[in-house]
């Protein structure tokens, strides 16, 4: 009887289920979007029960589509939107508040207070993270402080916290298993990634009882079995990793200095830095890449807030293209940007700048600028931002990269991929399977259950669909980089307040 691995990819806007075979090929896929809740400006929430319902329904749909029942599924792997925070009642299993999503900024003032108290370095030295509302810790504190009776219940050991992976495992096992994996734990701002333990000092700082927290496990091991009625038989849940970590593993970046970049709404770049924790000196995060067979790997991470979202803006905001795919054709209608540069800082500048108040800026516009130049400048901006992050990574790691492995929707744009290769002066490789996040979760689950023997066997499955080799005029490229830096400087200068 053929066996498969089911990967559950619980994202920010949709839940997906993908079934993979032994060759790492997709055999079935199902997807369902769910509601985004915006109670106030800067607040973003999800309904945890809707997250569960949507994920359970696509899991059933993907298996039924293939005519499978639970006995054909060897294991389940879970990958998830990170940092999103859920607190629920241990007895009833009901959430006490909506999930507070990673994008939510309601705790920014509290984080500013901690910064003023000089806690930035303490947090960075233990967690590898910058002190920011992005991470789960301050979100848990907010729920305990603002939901009536929550703090009393938490102190009595009656509440459970989890990121989305924990919540799904809890629901699949009907409350028998309360775990997270080390990658998700490393994004809470409560977990010491050197000692690999929840940190009492950080829990004290944020006033969070340790009894709420899940047990931290490896990224590849059997956590428990499904006990829901979704499947005809019990299936082991055997792999968990946050989405970017899963993508790094799905891209088989298993050696030091291997790098992947996911081109989605934003860009997330991760570099495998090996078995030792290295603190970033260039505004990157240090995070746990994964832990398998007792062996931990660390990674640098750089986040770019606006990448594909800049193209969506050309479509929805300016109306100069009808579909996102049209941007490449429009950009190819001109030879270059004619000196136009676009800094798409709609939500501030991410790594390596971390300047949340900077806003989007066009420079170099002339009477001759047309929509083709605007489109080309938007595509190039994605590549320039990626270059900034990669340069910071190379400086931090003291290593030069030879290739960049890429995934995500925008990698279909050959113009972008070629320009990226020219800018970085290295090979850019697009794999045959671009669903690398779900694939990484499948690989982790398959390893734990013997579906694949070892990492070496999985490495044989990774195949390039297309390689982009540097081909641009380096003098022109260097001039472009210099002008990009000027454009960033212009965006930063606009944010500076003039004296009254």
Coordinates of C-alpha atoms in Angstrom, one line a residue:
X1 CA 0.0 0.0 0.0
X2 CA 1.4 3.4 -1.0
X3 CA 2.1 5.8 1.9
X4 CA 2.3 9.6 1.9
X5 CA 3.1 12.5 4.1
X6 CA 0.5 15.1 4.9
X7 CA 1.9 18.7 5.4
X8 CA -0.4 21.3 7.1
X9 CA 0.7 24.8 6.1
X10 CA -1.2 27.2 8.4
X11 CA -0.5 30.7 7.0
X12 CA -1.6 34.2 7.8
X13 CA -4.4 34.4 5.3
X14 CA -5.2 30.8 4.5
X15 CA -4.8 27.2 5.7
X16 CA -3.5 24.6 3.3
X17 CA -2.9 20.9 3.2
X18 CA -0.5 19.3 0.8
X19 CA 0.2 15.6 0.3
X20 CA 3.7 14.6 -0.8
X21 CA 5.0 11.2 -2.1
X22 CA 8.4 9.6 -1.5
X23 CA 10.0 11.7 -4.3
X24 CA 8.9 15.0 -2.6
X25 CA 6.3 15.6 -5.3
X26 CA 2.9 17.1 -4.7
X27 CA 0.1 14.6 -5.1
X28 CA -2.9 16.6 -3.7
X29 CA -3.5 20.1 -2.4
X30 CA -6.4 22.0 -0.7
X31 CA -6.6 25.5 0.5
X32 CA -9.1 27.7 2.4
X33 CA -8.9 31.4 3.3
X34 CA -10.2 32.6 6.7
X35 CA -11.2 36.0 8.1
X36 CA -8.8 38.8 9.0
X37 CA -10.0 40.8 12.0
X38 CA -8.9 44.5 12.4
X39 CA -10.5 45.8 15.6
X40 CA -8.5 49.0 15.7
X41 CA -5.7 50.6 13.6
X42 CA -2.6 48.5 13.9
X43 CA -4.4 45.6 15.5
X44 CA -4.7 42.2 13.7
X45 CA -6.6 39.2 15.0
X46 CA -7.8 35.7 13.9
X47 CA -10.5 33.5 15.3
X48 CA -8.5 30.4 16.7
X49 CA -11.6 28.2 16.2
X50 CA -11.7 29.3 12.5
X51 CA -8.0 28.6 12.1
X52 CA -8.7 25.0 13.4
X53 CA -11.8 24.5 11.4
X54 CA -10.2 25.7 8.1
X55 CA -7.0 23.5 8.8
X56 CA -9.1 20.4 9.7
X57 CA -11.3 20.8 6.6
X58 CA -8.4 21.1 4.1
X59 CA -6.7 18.2 5.7
X60 CA -9.8 16.1 5.1
X61 CA -10.3 17.5 1.6
X62 CA -6.7 16.8 0.4
X63 CA -6.9 13.2 1.6
X64 CA -10.4 12.5 0.2
X65 CA -9.3 14.0 -3.2
X66 CA -6.7 11.2 -3.5
X67 CA -9.1 8.6 -2.2
X68 CA -7.0 8.0 0.9
X69 CA -7.9 7.3 4.4
X70 CA -5.7 7.7 7.5
X71 CA -4.0 4.4 7.0
X72 CA -2.3 5.7 3.8
X73 CA -0.8 8.7 5.7
X74 CA 2.5 7.8 7.3
X75 CA 2.8 11.1 9.3
X76 CA 1.6 14.7 9.6
X77 CA 4.0 17.7 9.5
X78 CA 2.9 21.1 10.6
X79 CA 4.3 24.5 9.5
X80 CA 2.8 27.7 10.7
X81 CA 2.6 31.5 10.7
X82 CA 5.0 32.4 13.5
X83 CA 4.6 34.6 16.6
X84 CA 0.8 34.6 16.4
X85 CA -0.4 34.1 20.0
X86 CA -3.3 32.0 21.3
X87 CA -4.3 31.6 25.0
X88 CA -7.0 29.0 25.9
X89 CA -8.6 27.4 28.9
X90 CA -7.1 24.1 29.7
X91 CA -10.4 22.6 30.9
X92 CA -12.7 23.7 28.1
X93 CA -10.2 24.0 25.3
X94 CA -11.8 27.3 24.4
X95 CA -9.7 30.4 23.5
X96 CA -10.1 33.3 26.0
X97 CA -9.4 35.9 23.3
X98 CA -8.8 36.0 19.6
X99 CA -5.4 35.0 18.2
X100 CA -3.2 38.1 18.2
X101 CA -1.4 38.0 14.8
X102 CA 2.3 38.6 14.3
X103 CA 1.6 41.8 12.4
X104 CA -0.3 43.3 15.4
X105 CA 1.3 46.4 16.9
X106 CA -0.8 47.0 20.0
X107 CA 2.1 46.2 22.4
X108 CA 4.6 48.6 20.7
X109 CA 4.3 51.2 23.6
X110 CA 5.1 48.5 26.1
X111 CA 8.1 47.4 24.1
X112 CA 9.2 51.1 24.0
X113 CA 9.0 51.1 27.9
X114 CA 11.3 48.1 28.1
X115 CA 13.7 49.7 25.7
X116 CA 13.8 52.8 27.9
X117 CA 14.6 50.6 30.9
X118 CA 17.6 49.3 28.9
X119 CA 16.3 45.7 28.3
X120 CA 17.2 45.5 24.6
X121 CA 20.6 43.8 25.1
X122 CA 19.3 41.4 27.7
X123 CA 16.6 40.2 25.3
X124 CA 19.0 40.0 22.3
X125 CA 21.7 38.1 24.2
X126 CA 19.3 35.4 25.3
X127 CA 16.8 35.1 22.4
X128 CA 18.7 36.5 19.4
X129 CA 15.8 38.8 18.7
X130 CA 15.3 42.6 18.6
X131 CA 12.9 43.9 21.2
X132 CA 9.7 44.3 19.2
X133 CA 5.9 43.9 19.4
X134 CA 6.3 41.4 16.5
X135 CA 7.1 38.5 18.9
X136 CA 4.7 36.6 21.1
X137 CA 5.9 37.5 24.6
X138 CA 4.3 41.0 24.9
X139 CA 1.1 39.7 23.2
X140 CA 0.6 37.0 26.0
X141 CA 1.1 39.8 28.6
X142 CA -1.5 41.9 26.9
X143 CA -4.1 39.1 27.0
X144 CA -3.4 38.4 30.7
X145 CA -3.7 42.2 31.4
X146 CA -6.8 42.9 29.4
X147 CA -9.1 39.8 29.5
X148 CA -11.1 39.8 32.7
X149 CA -10.0 37.1 35.2
X150 CA -7.2 35.9 32.9
X151 CA -4.3 36.6 35.2
X152 CA -5.9 34.9 38.1
X153 CA -6.6 31.8 36.0
X154 CA -3.1 31.8 34.6
X155 CA -1.6 32.0 38.1
X156 CA -3.8 29.0 39.0
X157 CA -2.4 27.0 36.1
X158 CA -5.7 27.0 34.3
X159 CA -4.6 28.6 31.0
X160 CA -2.4 27.4 28.1
X161 CA -0.4 29.5 25.7
X162 CA 0.6 28.4 22.2
X163 CA 1.7 29.6 18.8
X164 CA -0.5 28.2 16.0
X165 CA 1.4 24.9 15.9
X166 CA 0.7 24.2 19.6
X167 CA -3.0 25.0 19.1
X168 CA -3.3 22.6 16.1
X169 CA -1.5 19.8 18.0
X170 CA -3.8 20.4 21.0
X171 CA -6.9 20.2 18.8
X172 CA -5.7 17.2 16.8
X173 CA -4.9 15.3 20.1
X174 CA -8.0 16.6 21.9
X175 CA -6.0 18.3 24.6
X176 CA -3.7 15.4 25.3
X177 CA -0.5 17.0 24.0
X178 CA 0.7 20.6 24.7
X179 CA 3.9 21.1 22.9
X180 CA 5.8 23.4 20.5
X181 CA 9.0 22.9 18.6
X182 CA 12.2 24.8 19.2
X183 CA 11.8 27.0 16.1
X184 CA 8.5 28.4 17.2
X185 CA 9.7 28.7 20.8
X186 CA 12.6 30.8 19.6
X187 CA 10.2 33.4 18.2
X188 CA 8.4 34.1 21.5
X189 CA 11.0 36.4 23.2
X190 CA 10.7 34.1 26.2
X191 CA 13.0 31.3 25.1
X192 CA 16.8 31.2 25.7
X193 CA 18.2 29.8 22.5
X194 CA 21.6 29.1 24.0
X195 CA 20.4 27.1 27.0
X196 CA 17.4 25.9 25.0
X197 CA 15.0 26.5 27.9
X198 CA 12.2 28.9 28.7
X199 CA 14.0 31.8 30.5
X200 CA 12.9 32.6 34.1
X201 CA 14.3 36.2 33.9
X202 CA 12.4 37.0 30.7
X203 CA 9.2 35.4 32.0
X204 CA 9.6 37.6 35.1
X205 CA 10.2 40.7 33.0
X206 CA 6.9 40.1 31.1
X207 CA 5.0 38.7 34.1
X208 CA 4.1 35.4 32.5
X209 CA 3.6 32.2 34.6
X210 CA 5.7 29.2 33.2
X211 CA 2.7 26.9 33.7
X212 CA 1.1 28.4 30.6
X213 CA 3.9 27.4 28.3
X214 CA 4.1 24.3 26.1
X215 CA 6.8 21.7 26.4
X216 CA 9.6 22.5 23.8
X217 CA 10.4 19.6 21.5
X218 CA 12.7 19.0 18.5
X219 CA 11.5 19.9 15.0
X220 CA 11.4 16.3 14.0
X221 CA 10.0 13.7 16.4
X222 CA 6.7 12.0 17.2
X223 CA 4.7 14.4 19.5
X224 CA 1.5 12.4 19.6
X225 CA -1.2 10.9 17.4
X226 CA -4.4 12.3 16.0
X227 CA -7.5 11.4 18.0
X228 CA -10.0 13.4 16.0
X229 CA -12.6 11.9 13.7
X230 CA -11.1 13.6 10.6
X231 CA -9.1 10.5 9.8
X232 CA -10.1 6.8 9.9
X233 CA -7.1 5.9 11.9
X234 CA -4.6 7.5 14.3
X235 CA -1.7 9.3 12.5
X236 CA 1.5 10.4 14.2
X237 CA 2.2 14.1 14.2
X238 CA 5.9 14.1 13.7
X239 CA 7.3 17.4 12.4
X240 CA 6.8 21.0 13.4
X241 CA 8.7 24.1 12.2
X242 CA 7.8 27.8 11.8
X243 CA 7.2 28.7 8.2
X244 CA 10.6 30.3 7.4
X245 CA 12.5 27.5 9.1
X246 CA 10.5 24.9 7.3
X247 CA 11.3 26.6 4.0
X248 CA 15.0 26.7 4.8
X249 CA 14.8 22.9 5.4
X250 CA 12.6 22.3 2.3
X251 CA 15.3 24.1 0.3
X252 CA 17.8 21.7 1.8
X253 CA 20.0 24.5 3.1
X254 CA 21.6 22.0 5.6
X255 CA 25.2 23.3 5.3
X256 CA 26.8 26.4 6.8
X257 CA 26.5 29.5 4.6
X258 CA 23.6 28.1 2.6
X259 CA 20.9 30.8 2.1
X260 CA 17.2 30.8 1.0
X261 CA 15.0 33.8 0.3
X262 CA 11.2 33.5 0.2
X263 CA 9.6 36.1 -2.1
X264 CA 6.1 36.6 -0.8
X265 CA 4.1 39.6 0.4
X266 CA 7.4 40.4 2.1
X267 CA 10.8 38.6 1.8
X268 CA 12.3 36.4 4.5
X269 CA 15.9 35.4 4.1
X270 CA 17.6 32.8 6.2
X271 CA 21.2 31.7 6.3
X272 CA 22.3 28.5 8.0
X273 CA 25.1 29.5 10.4
X274 CA 25.8 26.1 11.8
X275 CA 25.9 24.7 15.4
X276 CA 27.1 27.8 17.3
X277 CA 25.0 30.8 18.3
X278 CA 26.4 34.0 16.7
X279 CA 25.0 37.4 17.7
X280 CA 24.3 39.7 14.7
X281 CA 26.1 43.1 14.6
X282 CA 24.1 44.2 11.6
X283 CA 20.5 44.3 12.8
X284 CA 19.6 40.7 11.8
X285 CA 17.9 38.2 14.1
X286 CA 19.6 35.0 15.2
X287 CA 17.1 32.2 15.4
X288 CA 17.0 28.4 15.7
X289 CA 17.0 26.9 12.2
X290 CA 15.8 23.5 13.5
X291 CA 16.8 20.7 15.9
X292 CA 17.0 17.1 14.6
X293 CA 18.4 14.0 16.3
X294 CA 19.6 16.1 19.2
X295 CA 21.6 18.4 17.0
X296 CA 20.7 22.1 16.8
X297 CA 21.4 24.4 13.9
X298 CA 21.2 28.2 14.1
X299 CA 20.3 30.8 11.3
X300 CA 20.5 34.5 10.7
X301 CA 17.2 35.9 9.5
X302 CA 16.4 39.2 7.8
X303 CA 12.8 40.3 7.0
X304 CA 11.8 42.7 4.3
X305 CA 8.3 44.0 4.9
X306 CA 7.2 44.8 1.4
X307 CA 8.2 42.7 -1.7
X308 CA 5.3 41.2 -3.7
X309 CA 3.1 43.7 -1.9
X310 CA 4.7 46.5 -4.0
X311 CA 3.5 44.7 -7.1
X312 CA 0.0 44.3 -5.6
X313 CA 0.0 48.0 -4.9
X314 CA 0.7 48.7 -8.6
X315 CA -2.3 46.5 -9.4
X316 CA -4.8 47.6 -6.7
X317 CA -3.5 51.1 -5.7
X318 CA -2.4 52.5 -9.0
X319 CA -4.3 50.3 -11.4
X320 CA -1.3 50.2 -13.9
X321 CA -1.5 46.3 -14.2
X322 CA -4.5 44.0 -14.0
X323 CA -2.8 40.9 -12.6
X324 CA 0.5 40.6 -10.6
X325 CA 1.9 38.5 -13.5
X326 CA 1.5 41.5 -15.8
X327 CA 4.3 43.4 -14.1
X328 CA 7.1 41.6 -15.8
X329 CA 5.7 42.3 -19.3
X330 CA 5.2 46.0 -18.4
X331 CA 8.7 46.2 -17.0
X332 CA 10.2 44.7 -20.1
X333 CA 8.6 47.4 -22.2
X334 CA 11.5 49.7 -21.2
X335 CA 15.2 49.0 -21.2
X336 CA 15.8 50.3 -17.7
X337 CA 14.2 52.5 -15.0
X338 CA 15.6 55.7 -16.6
X339 CA 17.0 56.7 -13.2
X340 CA 13.9 56.0 -11.2
X341 CA 14.3 54.3 -7.8
X342 CA 11.4 53.1 -5.5
X343 CA 11.8 52.5 -1.8
X344 CA 8.6 50.6 -0.9
X345 CA 8.7 51.3 2.8
X346 CA 4.9 51.3 3.2
X347 CA 5.2 49.6 6.6
X348 CA 8.7 51.1 7.4
X349 CA 12.1 49.6 6.6
X350 CA 12.8 46.1 7.9
X351 CA 16.3 44.5 8.1
X352 CA 19.0 45.7 8.2
X353 CA 17.6 49.2 9.0
X354 CA 14.7 48.5 11.4
X355 CA 13.2 52.0 10.9
X356 CA 9.4 51.5 11.3
X357 CA 8.6 55.2 10.7
X358 CA 10.2 55.5 7.3
X359 CA 7.6 55.7 4.4
X360 CA 7.6 54.8 0.7
X361 CA 9.5 57.0 -1.6
X362 CA 10.1 57.5 -5.4
X363 CA 13.2 59.4 -6.5
X364 CA 14.5 60.3 -10.0
X365 CA 11.1 61.0 -11.7
X366 CA 11.1 63.1 -14.8
X367 CA 8.6 64.1 -17.5
X368 CA 9.7 61.0 -19.5
X369 CA 8.9 58.6 -16.7
X370 CA 6.1 56.1 -17.7
X371 CA 4.4 53.2 -16.1
X372 CA 7.0 50.8 -17.5
X373 CA 9.7 52.6 -15.6
X374 CA 7.6 52.5 -12.4
X375 CA 7.0 48.7 -12.8
X376 CA 10.7 48.1 -13.4
X377 CA 11.7 50.2 -10.4
X378 CA 9.2 48.1 -8.2
X379 CA 10.8 44.8 -9.4
X380 CA 14.3 46.1 -8.9
X381 CA 13.4 47.4 -5.4
X382 CA 12.7 43.8 -4.3
X383 CA 16.1 42.7 -5.5
X384 CA 17.9 45.7 -3.9
X385 CA 16.3 45.1 -0.5
X386 CA 17.3 41.4 -0.7
X387 CA 20.9 42.6 -1.5
X388 CA 21.0 44.8 1.6
X389 CA 20.0 41.9 3.9
X390 CA 22.4 39.4 2.2
X391 CA 25.3 41.9 2.6
X392 CA 24.5 42.2 6.3
X393 CA 24.4 38.4 6.6
X394 CA 27.8 38.0 4.9
X395 CA 29.3 40.6 7.1
X396 CA 27.9 39.0 10.3
X397 CA 28.9 35.4 9.3
X398 CA 32.2 36.3 7.8
X399 CA 31.3 34.0 4.9
X400 CA 30.6 34.7 1.2
X401 CA 27.7 33.0 -0.4
X402 CA 28.0 31.2 -3.8
X403 CA 24.3 30.7 -4.5
X404 CA 20.9 31.8 -3.3
X405 CA 18.0 29.3 -3.3
X406 CA 14.6 31.0 -3.9
X407 CA 11.0 30.2 -3.5
X408 CA 7.6 32.0 -3.2
X409 CA 5.2 33.5 -5.7
X410 CA 7.5 36.3 -7.1
X411 CA 10.1 33.8 -8.2
X412 CA 8.0 33.1 -11.3
X413 CA 9.3 36.5 -12.5
X414 CA 12.4 35.8 -14.6
X415 CA 13.3 39.5 -14.9
X416 CA 13.5 39.8 -11.1
X417 CA 15.5 36.5 -10.7
X418 CA 18.0 37.6 -13.3
X419 CA 18.4 41.0 -11.9
X420 CA 18.8 39.5 -8.4
X421 CA 21.6 37.3 -9.7
X422 CA 23.3 40.3 -11.4
X423 CA 23.1 42.4 -8.2
X424 CA 24.4 39.7 -5.9
X425 CA 27.0 38.5 -8.5
X426 CA 26.1 34.9 -7.6
X427 CA 23.9 32.0 -8.9
X428 CA 20.2 32.2 -8.1
X429 CA 18.4 28.8 -8.1
X430 CA 14.7 28.2 -8.4
X431 CA 13.8 24.6 -7.5
X432 CA 11.2 22.4 -9.2
X433 CA 9.0 22.3 -6.1
X434 CA 8.4 25.9 -5.0
X435 CA 6.1 24.9 -2.1
X436 CA 9.2 24.6 0.0
X437 CA 7.5 25.6 3.3
X438 CA 5.1 22.6 3.2
X439 CA 7.8 20.4 1.8
X440 CA 10.1 21.2 4.7
X441 CA 7.3 20.2 7.2
X442 CA 6.8 17.0 5.3
X443 CA 10.5 16.2 5.3
X444 CA 10.7 16.7 9.1
X445 CA 7.7 14.4 9.7
X446 CA 9.0 11.8 7.2
X447 CA 12.4 11.7 8.9
X448 CA 11.0 11.1 12.4
X449 CA 8.9 8.2 11.1
X450 CA 11.5 6.5 8.9
X451 CA 9.6 7.4 5.7
X452 CA 12.9 8.9 4.6
X453 CA 16.1 7.3 6.0
X454 CA 18.1 10.4 6.6
X455 CA 18.9 13.9 5.4
X456 CA 21.2 12.6 2.7
X457 CA 18.4 10.7 1.1
X458 CA 16.2 13.9 1.1
X459 CA 19.1 15.9 -0.4
X460 CA 18.9 13.7 -3.5
X461 CA 15.3 14.8 -4.0
X462 CA 16.0 18.6 -4.3
X463 CA 16.2 19.6 -7.9
X464 CA 16.8 23.0 -9.7
X465 CA 14.1 24.0 -12.2
X466 CA 16.1 27.0 -13.4
X467 CA 19.5 28.6 -12.6
X468 CA 20.2 32.3 -13.1
X469 CA 23.8 33.3 -13.7
X470 CA 25.2 36.9 -13.4
X471 CA 25.1 38.4 -16.8
X472 CA 24.7 42.2 -16.3
X473 CA 27.3 44.9 -16.9
X474 CA 29.0 45.3 -13.5
X475 CA 29.7 49.0 -14.0
X476 CA 26.0 49.6 -14.5
X477 CA 25.1 47.4 -11.6
X478 CA 27.6 49.2 -9.3
X479 CA 26.1 52.6 -10.3
X480 CA 22.6 51.2 -9.6
X481 CA 23.7 50.1 -6.1
X482 CA 25.1 53.5 -5.4
X483 CA 21.9 55.2 -6.5
X484 CA 19.8 52.7 -4.4
X485 CA 21.7 53.8 -1.3
X486 CA 21.0 57.4 -2.2
X487 CA 17.3 56.5 -2.5
X488 CA 17.3 54.8 0.9
X489 CA 19.0 58.0 2.3
X490 CA 16.3 60.1 0.7
X491 CA 13.5 58.0 2.3
X492 CA 15.2 58.3 5.7
X493 CA 15.7 62.1 5.3
X494 CA 12.0 62.6 4.6
X495 CA 11.3 60.9 8.0
X496 CA 13.6 63.4 9.8
X497 CA 11.6 66.2 11.4
X498 CA 12.7 69.8 10.5
X499 CA 13.4 72.1 13.4
X500 CA 10.3 74.4 14.1

